[in-house]
mmCIF file of C-alpha atoms in Angstrom:
data_model
loop_
_atom_site.group_PDB
_atom_site.id
_atom_site.type_symbol
_atom_site.label_atom_id
_atom_site.label_comp_id
_atom_site.label_asym_id
_atom_site.label_seq_id
_atom_site.Cartn_x
_atom_site.Cartn_y
_atom_site.Cartn_z
ATOM 1 C CA MET A 891 0.071 0.019 -0.036
ATOM 2 C CA ALA A 892 1.430 3.366 -1.018
ATOM 3 C CA ILE A 893 2.262 5.605 1.873
ATOM 4 C CA PRO A 894 0.635 8.971 1.904
ATOM 5 C CA ILE A 895 3.065 11.567 0.850
ATOM 6 C CA ALA A 896 1.721 14.075 3.372
ATOM 7 C CA ILE A 897 3.393 12.226 6.375
ATOM 8 C CA LEU A 898 6.906 12.563 4.784
ATOM 9 C CA ASP A 899 9.275 15.320 5.867
ATOM 10 C CA CYS A 900 11.332 16.797 2.979
ATOM 11 C CA ASP A 901 14.495 15.689 4.902
ATOM 12 C CA LEU A 902 13.057 12.030 4.625
ATOM 13 C CA LEU A 903 12.623 12.409 0.981
ATOM 14 C CA LEU A 904 16.027 13.981 0.320
ATOM 15 C CA HIS A 905 18.165 11.715 2.718
ATOM 16 C CA GLY A 906 16.134 8.385 3.158
ATOM 17 C CA ARG A 907 15.317 6.587 6.444
ATOM 18 C CA ASP A 908 19.022 6.242 7.287
ATOM 19 C CA HIS A 909 19.514 9.967 7.700
ATOM 20 C CA LYS A 910 20.448 11.017 11.328
ATOM 21 C CA ALA A 911 17.148 11.448 13.361
ATOM 22 C CA LEU A 912 16.500 15.120 14.272
ATOM 23 C CA GLU A 913 15.898 14.119 17.814
ATOM 24 C CA ARG A 914 19.409 12.694 18.252
ATOM 25 C CA PHE A 915 21.044 15.972 18.325
ATOM 26 C CA ASP A 916 21.463 16.643 22.207
ATOM 27 C CA LEU A 917 22.442 20.233 23.401
ATOM 28 C CA ASN A 918 23.962 18.372 26.524
ATOM 29 C CA SER A 919 26.026 16.209 24.430
ATOM 30 C CA VAL A 920 28.378 19.115 23.199
ATOM 31 C CA SER A 921 30.495 21.690 24.913
ATOM 32 C CA ASP A 922 29.749 25.365 25.419
ATOM 33 C CA ASP A 923 32.777 26.021 23.205
ATOM 34 C CA PHE A 924 31.236 24.141 20.366
ATOM 35 C CA LEU A 925 27.703 25.848 20.598
ATOM 36 C CA LEU A 926 29.517 29.310 20.727
ATOM 37 C CA ALA A 927 31.749 28.280 17.703
ATOM 38 C CA GLN A 928 28.483 26.892 15.763
ATOM 39 C CA PHE A 929 25.664 28.977 16.878
ATOM 40 C CA GLY A 930 27.087 32.114 18.566
ATOM 41 C CA PHE A 931 25.589 31.517 21.936
ATOM 42 C CA PRO A 932 26.045 29.326 25.237
ATOM 43 C CA ARG A 933 23.858 26.554 26.142
ATOM 44 C CA ASP A 934 21.941 28.233 28.998
ATOM 45 C CA PHE A 935 20.963 31.065 26.666
ATOM 46 C CA ILE A 936 19.945 28.717 23.721
ATOM 47 C CA LEU A 937 17.746 26.776 26.262
ATOM 48 C CA TYR A 938 16.166 29.899 27.300
ATOM 49 C CA LEU A 939 15.392 30.988 23.801
ATOM 50 C CA VAL A 940 13.768 27.395 23.227
ATOM 51 C CA LYS A 941 11.642 28.015 26.379
ATOM 52 C CA ILE A 942 10.267 31.319 25.280
ATOM 53 C CA LEU A 943 9.807 30.443 21.621
ATOM 54 C CA SER A 944 8.592 26.733 21.825
ATOM 55 C CA GLU A 945 4.900 27.612 21.772
ATOM 56 C CA ASP A 946 5.053 29.587 18.565
ATOM 57 C CA LEU A 947 7.499 27.074 16.962
ATOM 58 C CA CYS A 948 5.505 23.961 17.881
ATOM 59 C CA ARG A 949 2.303 25.745 16.437
ATOM 60 C CA ARG A 950 4.082 26.126 13.111
ATOM 61 C CA THR A 951 5.314 22.459 12.824
ATOM 62 C CA LEU A 952 2.306 20.322 13.395
ATOM 63 C CA ARG A 953 3.501 17.814 10.927
ATOM 64 C CA SER A 954 4.677 14.246 11.292
ATOM 65 C CA ARG A 955 8.585 14.194 12.015
ATOM 66 C CA ALA A 956 8.245 17.856 12.862
ATOM 67 C CA ILE A 957 11.518 19.507 13.580
ATOM 68 C CA SER A 958 11.846 20.070 17.306
ATOM 69 C CA PRO A 959 11.937 23.745 18.604
ATOM 70 C CA GLU A 960 15.524 23.031 19.876
ATOM 71 C CA VAL A 961 16.649 22.310 16.279
ATOM 72 C CA GLN A 962 14.726 25.080 14.907
ATOM 73 C CA VAL A 963 16.402 27.599 17.133
ATOM 74 C CA LEU A 964 19.843 26.171 16.614
ATOM 75 C CA ALA A 965 19.275 26.468 12.730
ATOM 76 C CA ALA A 966 18.113 29.972 12.920
ATOM 77 C CA LEU A 967 21.044 31.104 15.223
ATOM 78 C CA GLY A 968 23.591 29.368 12.843
ATOM 79 C CA PHE A 969 22.290 31.500 10.038
ATOM 80 C CA TYR A 970 22.123 34.765 11.980
ATOM 81 C CA THR A 971 25.659 34.385 13.345
ATOM 82 C CA SER A 972 27.133 33.106 10.114
ATOM 83 C CA GLY A 973 25.085 34.726 7.351
ATOM 84 C CA SER A 974 24.711 31.453 5.094
ATOM 85 C CA PHE A 975 22.968 28.325 4.854
ATOM 86 C CA GLN A 976 26.073 26.107 4.965
ATOM 87 C CA THR A 977 25.509 22.437 4.130
ATOM 88 C CA SER A 978 27.773 21.617 7.087
ATOM 89 C CA MET A 979 25.441 23.523 9.455
ATOM 90 C CA GLY A 980 22.495 21.330 8.416
ATOM 91 C CA ASP A 981 24.476 18.138 8.636
ATOM 92 C CA THR A 982 25.423 19.192 12.214
ATOM 93 C CA ILE A 983 21.881 19.228 13.364
ATOM 94 C CA GLY A 984 20.475 16.892 11.045
ATOM 95 C CA ILE A 985 18.350 18.811 8.472
ATOM 96 C CA SER A 986 18.504 19.741 4.850
ATOM 97 C CA GLN A 987 18.921 23.238 3.370
ATOM 98 C CA SER A 988 15.300 23.661 2.682
ATOM 99 C CA SER A 989 14.452 22.791 6.142
ATOM 100 C CA MET A 990 17.099 25.346 7.316
ATOM 101 C CA SER A 991 15.363 27.978 5.531
ATOM 102 C CA ARG A 992 11.929 27.204 7.051
ATOM 103 C CA CYS A 993 13.446 27.157 10.411
ATOM 104 C CA VAL A 994 14.865 30.656 9.885
ATOM 105 C CA SER A 995 11.592 31.759 8.730
ATOM 106 C CA ASN A 996 9.755 30.302 11.749
ATOM 107 C CA VAL A 997 12.257 31.450 14.438
ATOM 108 C CA THR A 998 12.416 34.997 12.813
ATOM 109 C CA LYS A 999 8.488 35.243 13.140
ATOM 110 C CA ALA A 1000 8.581 33.893 16.772
ATOM 111 C CA LEU A 1001 11.282 36.564 17.633
ATOM 112 C CA VAL A 1002 9.537 39.347 15.924
ATOM 113 C CA LYS A 1003 6.482 38.733 18.174
ATOM 114 C CA LYS A 1004 8.886 39.164 21.292
ATOM 115 C CA ALA A 1005 9.988 42.420 20.198
ATOM 116 C CA PRO A 1006 7.719 44.508 22.449
ATOM 117 C CA GLN A 1007 8.736 42.477 25.255
ATOM 118 C CA PHE A 1008 12.655 42.959 24.700
ATOM 119 C CA ILE A 1009 12.817 46.484 23.134
ATOM 120 C CA THR A 1010 11.244 49.126 25.224
ATOM 121 C CA PHE A 1011 11.679 52.848 25.822
ATOM 122 C CA LYS A 1012 10.900 53.415 29.512
ATOM 123 C CA HIS A 1013 10.387 57.066 30.739
ATOM 124 C CA ASP A 1014 9.747 56.563 34.441
ATOM 125 C CA PHE A 1015 11.579 58.631 36.707
ATOM 126 C CA LEU A 1016 14.164 55.845 38.068
ATOM 127 C CA ASN A 1017 14.939 54.697 34.578
ATOM 128 C CA ARG A 1018 15.420 58.276 33.259
ATOM 129 C CA GLU A 1019 17.768 59.337 36.014
ATOM 130 C CA LEU A 1020 19.962 56.272 35.698
ATOM 131 C CA THR A 1021 20.060 56.694 31.911
ATOM 132 C CA TYR A 1022 21.024 60.303 32.485
ATOM 133 C CA GLN A 1023 23.997 59.246 34.912
ATOM 134 C CA ASN A 1024 25.239 56.581 32.670
ATOM 135 C CA PHE A 1025 25.408 58.735 29.497
ATOM 136 C CA GLN A 1026 27.046 61.809 31.481
ATOM 137 C CA ARG A 1027 29.849 59.449 32.630
ATOM 138 C CA ILE A 1028 31.005 59.002 28.867
ATOM 139 C CA ALA A 1029 31.677 62.720 28.172
ATOM 140 C CA GLY A 1030 29.739 64.997 30.628
ATOM 141 C CA PHE A 1031 26.654 65.470 28.245
ATOM 142 C CA PRO A 1032 23.610 65.913 30.461
ATOM 143 C CA GLY A 1033 19.990 64.837 29.992
ATOM 144 C CA VAL A 1034 20.624 62.169 27.233
ATOM 145 C CA LEU A 1035 17.805 59.639 27.059
ATOM 146 C CA GLY A 1036 19.395 57.663 24.155
ATOM 147 C CA VAL A 1037 21.319 57.839 20.988
ATOM 148 C CA LEU A 1038 19.568 58.027 17.567
ATOM 149 C CA ASN A 1039 21.052 56.258 14.513
ATOM 150 C CA CYS A 1040 19.539 55.412 11.039
ATOM 151 C CA VAL A 1041 21.574 52.441 9.445
ATOM 152 C CA GLN A 1042 21.264 50.743 6.089
ATOM 153 C CA ILE A 1043 21.234 46.919 5.740
ATOM 154 C CA ALA A 1044 22.010 45.525 2.099
ATOM 155 C CA ILE A 1045 19.503 43.324 0.604
ATOM 156 C CA LYS A 1046 18.799 41.807 -2.878
ATOM 157 C CA ALA A 1047 16.940 43.920 -5.372
ATOM 158 C CA PRO A 1048 13.180 43.309 -4.873
ATOM 159 C CA ASN A 1049 11.463 41.536 -7.628
ATOM 160 C CA SER A 1050 9.108 44.302 -8.071
ATOM 161 C CA GLY A 1051 12.155 46.406 -9.114
ATOM 162 C CA ASN A 1052 10.943 49.045 -6.513
ATOM 163 C CA PRO A 1053 13.439 52.018 -6.906
ATOM 164 C CA SER A 1054 12.614 53.318 -3.384
ATOM 165 C CA TYR A 1055 14.906 50.632 -1.909
ATOM 166 C CA VAL A 1056 18.006 52.025 -3.538
ATOM 167 C CA ASN A 1057 19.890 54.178 -1.172
ATOM 168 C CA LYS A 1058 22.186 57.212 -1.599
ATOM 169 C CA ARG A 1059 25.157 54.867 -1.839
ATOM 170 C CA GLU A 1060 23.237 53.351 -4.986
ATOM 171 C CA PHE A 1061 22.556 49.808 -3.445
ATOM 172 C CA HIS A 1062 19.345 48.173 -2.408
ATOM 173 C CA SER A 1063 18.727 48.357 1.398
ATOM 174 C CA VAL A 1064 16.397 48.501 4.108
ATOM 175 C CA GLY A 1065 16.502 51.333 6.504
ATOM 176 C CA CYS A 1066 16.727 50.751 10.367
ATOM 177 C CA GLN A 1067 16.119 53.377 12.859
ATOM 178 C CA LEU A 1068 17.715 52.534 16.163
ATOM 179 C CA VAL A 1069 17.913 54.037 19.602
ATOM 180 C CA CYS A 1070 20.277 52.713 22.285
ATOM 181 C CA ASP A 1071 21.264 53.458 25.676
ATOM 182 C CA ALA A 1072 24.967 53.840 27.135
ATOM 183 C CA GLN A 1073 25.360 50.048 27.567
ATOM 184 C CA GLY A 1074 24.076 49.362 23.953
ATOM 185 C CA LEU A 1075 20.702 48.159 24.872
ATOM 186 C CA LEU A 1076 18.187 48.959 22.135
ATOM 187 C CA LEU A 1077 15.405 51.086 23.340
ATOM 188 C CA SER A 1078 13.480 51.518 19.915
ATOM 189 C CA VAL A 1079 13.989 49.611 16.656
ATOM 190 C CA GLU A 1080 12.118 50.386 13.515
ATOM 191 C CA THR A 1081 13.381 48.218 10.449
ATOM 192 C CA TYR A 1082 10.857 48.444 7.838
ATOM 193 C CA TRP A 1083 12.031 51.532 6.016
ATOM 194 C CA PRO A 1084 12.930 51.609 2.242
ATOM 195 C CA GLY A 1085 16.555 52.600 1.720
ATOM 196 C CA GLY A 1086 15.788 55.522 -0.464
ATOM 197 C CA LEU A 1087 14.430 57.332 2.501
ATOM 198 C CA ASN A 1088 16.980 59.838 4.190
ATOM 199 C CA GLU A 1089 17.293 59.970 8.028
ATOM 200 C CA THR A 1090 14.858 62.864 8.557
ATOM 201 C CA GLU A 1091 12.070 61.285 6.468
ATOM 202 C CA VAL A 1092 12.385 58.068 8.422
ATOM 203 C CA LEU A 1093 12.191 59.880 11.761
ATOM 204 C CA GLU A 1094 9.242 61.886 10.844
ATOM 205 C CA LYS A 1095 7.261 58.781 9.577
ATOM 206 C CA SER A 1096 8.138 56.872 12.582
ATOM 207 C CA ALA A 1097 6.331 55.770 15.865
ATOM 208 C CA LEU A 1098 9.386 57.096 17.689
ATOM 209 C CA TYR A 1099 8.568 60.607 16.303
ATOM 210 C CA LYS A 1100 4.959 60.582 17.633
ATOM 211 C CA GLN A 1101 6.299 59.111 21.005
ATOM 212 C CA LEU A 1102 8.862 61.758 21.505
ATOM 213 C CA GLN A 1103 6.284 64.474 21.045
ATOM 214 C CA GLY A 1104 5.158 63.779 24.667
ATOM 215 C CA ILE A 1105 8.604 64.064 26.152
ATOM 216 C CA SER A 1106 8.996 66.877 28.608
ATOM 217 C CA GLU A 1107 12.417 66.227 30.014
ATOM 218 C CA GLY A 1108 15.778 65.047 28.452
ATOM 219 C CA TRP A 1109 16.652 64.439 24.664
ATOM 220 C CA LEU A 1110 18.058 62.037 22.247
ATOM 221 C CA LEU A 1111 21.350 62.687 20.372
ATOM 222 C CA GLY A 1112 21.240 62.763 16.729
ATOM 223 C CA GLU A 1113 23.631 63.615 13.855
ATOM 224 C CA SER A 1114 23.543 66.914 11.959
ATOM 225 C CA CYS A 1115 21.345 65.470 9.199
ATOM 226 C CA TYR A 1116 18.271 66.018 11.685
ATOM 227 C CA THR A 1117 16.656 69.375 12.683
ATOM 228 C CA GLN A 1118 17.570 70.459 16.185
ATOM 229 C CA ARG A 1119 14.451 70.075 18.395
ATOM 230 C CA LYS A 1120 13.762 70.348 22.276
ATOM 231 C CA TRP A 1121 13.852 66.499 22.327
ATOM 232 C CA LEU A 1122 16.673 65.972 19.908
ATOM 233 C CA MET A 1123 20.146 67.455 20.316
ATOM 234 C CA THR A 1124 22.295 68.008 17.177
ATOM 235 C CA PRO A 1125 25.883 69.116 16.706
ATOM 236 C CA ILE A 1126 26.485 72.823 15.971
ATOM 237 C CA ASP A 1127 26.896 73.089 12.344
ATOM 238 C CA ILE A 1128 29.483 76.012 12.469
ATOM 239 C CA PRO A 1129 30.870 76.124 16.115
ATOM 240 C CA LYS A 1130 32.097 79.791 16.739
ATOM 241 C CA THR A 1131 33.109 79.737 20.584
ATOM 242 C CA GLN A 1132 34.873 77.327 22.808
ATOM 243 C CA ALA A 1133 31.682 76.295 24.423
ATOM 244 C CA ASP A 1134 30.455 75.254 20.929
ATOM 245 C CA PHE A 1135 33.511 73.098 20.290
ATOM 246 C CA GLN A 1136 33.406 71.511 23.736
ATOM 247 C CA TYR A 1137 29.288 70.804 23.150
ATOM 248 C CA ASN A 1138 30.521 69.134 19.822
ATOM 249 C CA LEU A 1139 33.110 67.104 21.254
ATOM 250 C CA ALA A 1140 30.949 65.695 24.043
ATOM 251 C CA HIS A 1141 27.954 65.179 21.552
ATOM 252 C CA ALA A 1142 30.378 63.071 19.332
ATOM 253 C CA ALA A 1143 31.958 61.141 22.077
ATOM 254 C CA THR A 1144 28.524 60.249 23.470
ATOM 255 C CA HIS A 1145 26.858 59.586 19.993
ATOM 256 C CA GLU A 1146 29.530 57.089 19.137
ATOM 257 C CA ILE A 1147 27.828 54.620 21.419
ATOM 258 C CA GLY A 1148 25.364 54.245 18.630
ATOM 259 C CA ASP A 1149 27.781 53.437 16.068
ATOM 260 C CA GLN A 1150 29.541 50.968 18.410
ATOM 261 C CA THR A 1151 26.225 49.220 19.088
ATOM 262 C CA PHE A 1152 25.290 48.859 15.442
ATOM 263 C CA LYS A 1153 29.046 47.379 14.952
ATOM 264 C CA ALA A 1154 28.439 44.971 17.634
ATOM 265 C CA LEU A 1155 25.235 43.714 16.161
ATOM 266 C CA GLN A 1156 26.816 43.030 12.670
ATOM 267 C CA THR A 1157 29.938 41.331 14.513
ATOM 268 C CA ARG A 1158 27.658 38.992 16.314
ATOM 269 C CA PHE A 1159 24.993 38.638 13.561
ATOM 270 C CA ARG A 1160 27.039 38.143 10.336
ATOM 271 C CA CYS A 1161 23.882 38.127 8.227
ATOM 272 C CA LEU A 1162 23.720 41.945 8.773
ATOM 273 C CA ASP A 1163 27.392 42.583 7.642
ATOM 274 C CA SER A 1164 27.170 44.131 4.354
ATOM 275 C CA THR A 1165 30.710 43.541 3.800
ATOM 276 C CA LYS A 1166 30.007 39.912 3.584
ATOM 277 C CA GLY A 1167 27.132 40.257 1.080
ATOM 278 C CA TYR A 1168 23.607 41.137 1.276
ATOM 279 C CA LEU A 1169 20.349 39.223 2.449
ATOM 280 C CA GLN A 1170 18.790 37.140 -0.181
ATOM 281 C CA TYR A 1171 15.430 38.025 1.072
ATOM 282 C CA SER A 1172 12.530 40.354 0.334
ATOM 283 C CA PRO A 1173 12.486 43.586 2.047
ATOM 284 C CA GLU A 1174 9.627 42.410 4.359
ATOM 285 C CA MET A 1175 11.806 39.281 5.392
ATOM 286 C CA SER A 1176 14.993 41.237 5.583
ATOM 287 C CA SER A 1177 13.375 43.709 7.869
ATOM 288 C CA ALA A 1178 12.008 40.980 10.080
ATOM 289 C CA ILE A 1179 15.480 39.176 10.251
ATOM 290 C CA LEU A 1180 16.815 42.460 11.250
ATOM 291 C CA LEU A 1181 14.528 43.064 13.833
ATOM 292 C CA ALA A 1182 14.789 39.357 15.168
ATOM 293 C CA CYS A 1183 18.540 40.023 15.641
ATOM 294 C CA CYS A 1184 17.831 43.102 17.532
ATOM 295 C CA VAL A 1185 15.599 40.999 19.987
ATOM 296 C CA LEU A 1186 18.441 38.530 20.480
ATOM 297 C CA HIS A 1187 20.794 41.336 21.088
ATOM 298 C CA ASN A 1188 18.797 42.687 23.992
ATOM 299 C CA ALA A 1189 17.696 39.222 25.167
ATOM 300 C CA SER A 1190 21.328 38.273 25.334
ATOM 301 C CA LEU A 1191 22.156 41.523 27.199
ATOM 302 C CA GLU A 1192 19.408 41.022 29.793
ATOM 303 C CA SER A 1193 20.670 37.656 30.235
ATOM 304 C CA GLY A 1194 24.041 38.948 31.247
ATOM 305 C CA LEU A 1195 25.912 38.036 28.098
ATOM 306 C CA ALA A 1196 28.541 40.726 27.467
ATOM 307 C CA CYS A 1197 28.294 43.088 24.552
ATOM 308 C CA THR A 1198 31.747 44.453 23.608
ATOM 309 C CA LEU A 1199 31.508 47.997 22.206
ATOM 310 C CA GLU A 1200 34.561 48.744 20.477
ATOM 311 C CA GLU A 1201 35.837 52.083 18.797
ATOM 312 C CA THR A 1202 34.406 52.585 15.216
ATOM 313 C CA GLU A 1203 35.611 54.399 12.261
ATOM 314 C CA PRO A 1204 34.072 58.051 12.141
ATOM 315 C CA ARG A 1205 30.800 57.916 10.197
ATOM 316 C CA GLU A 1206 30.214 60.153 7.119
ATOM 317 C CA GLN A 1207 29.006 63.448 8.649
ATOM 318 C CA HIS A 1208 25.904 65.129 6.994
ATOM 319 C CA LYS A 1209 26.550 68.948 7.151
ATOM 320 C CA SER A 1210 24.065 70.042 4.322
ATOM 321 C CA VAL A 1211 21.472 71.990 5.756
ATOM 322 C CA GLU A 1212 19.495 71.467 2.660
ATOM 323 C CA GLN A 1213 18.816 67.863 3.421
ATOM 324 C CA ARG A 1214 16.449 68.905 6.296
ATOM 325 C CA HIS A 1215 12.949 68.677 5.552
ATOM 326 C CA ASP A 1216 11.392 71.021 7.829
ATOM 327 C CA GLU A 1217 11.567 74.660 9.397
ATOM 328 C CA CYS A 1218 14.257 75.438 12.291
ATOM 329 C CA ASP A 1219 12.741 74.480 15.595
ATOM 330 C CA SER A 1220 13.273 77.797 17.427
ATOM 331 C CA GLU A 1221 12.416 76.222 21.007
ATOM 332 C CA GLY A 1222 14.764 73.634 20.433
ATOM 333 C CA GLU A 1223 17.567 76.013 19.187
ATOM 334 C CA GLU A 1224 17.052 78.090 22.420
ATOM 335 C CA LEU A 1225 17.168 75.054 24.504
ATOM 336 C CA ARG A 1226 20.529 74.050 22.967
ATOM 337 C CA ARG A 1227 22.040 77.384 23.601
ATOM 338 C CA LYS A 1228 20.920 77.352 27.268
ATOM 339 C CA LEU A 1229 22.430 74.029 27.617
ATOM 340 C CA ILE A 1230 25.870 75.077 25.960
ATOM 341 C CA SER A 1231 25.893 77.905 28.231
ATOM 342 C CA LYS A 1232 25.157 76.221 31.494
ATOM 343 C CA HIS A 1233 27.186 72.946 30.895
ATOM 344 C CA PHE A 1234 30.036 73.755 28.378
ATOM 345 C CA SER A 1235 31.130 77.337 28.970
#
């Protein structure tokens, strides 16, 4: 009697019944060094991910010979941290290349659902004061709630040929707006912007922009491509006094945390490193992978795993006032003048 094809997993079809059983890969049978080398994280953190993602991953795999949540998590981590669907990676955990792809999709969707839990911008008094202190220790810049950055992740050209994903450096990308604290924890992440939008356009269209309108104390630090506002401190375009120069130096030293955080993301999650190639996915899936990596970044920090923030190359500075798409914020300009007079004179 013929066996109904519906009960067969594609790994069984590809490799036959002698193929290594998925259940035989045991996290406890390998060392932490092996897990770190292959999947980028130690055993305890991997098991933690399995625990918080299992419900969603089991729901997506209600098939005969369903791939276990443990193997799905390992497959996705292997991709995020290496940037490729290596055959050897699938062999290590006992699945095919096509199953690796499905695992990455499943785990990415499950992690994106967890984003509100792990990426939050807290404005209560205690968190605000602690954040002020941590930033002020860097270079003496007071009142900083976070550092604002907009970065580009290279992707393959969309099938639709949509030109809005071609950025100013003339490659296809999705834009990601990030806010981080002094330790590199991500406070706000929006990853779904076409690369052709500039930083100001992304900010003004973002959920963060609406959220910041209600801020009565403190500010973010942003580059000179942004308009100075009461909740966004930017560099002085043409510093004239010693106080202006001191302000700009403190701003640059503090803002570098944003560049260091993004570099740490790219170093840990090689799939985001454009020097190694580009994401072979649609803009939507690429944005989801980027957000999933941001969730993992925060989850690992909250679990006590170190994030090394190293010095970075100076970023291209945006000095052209013409790039700004809105009128000068006089209230923000006045607030910056008072800040410089009080703290940098």
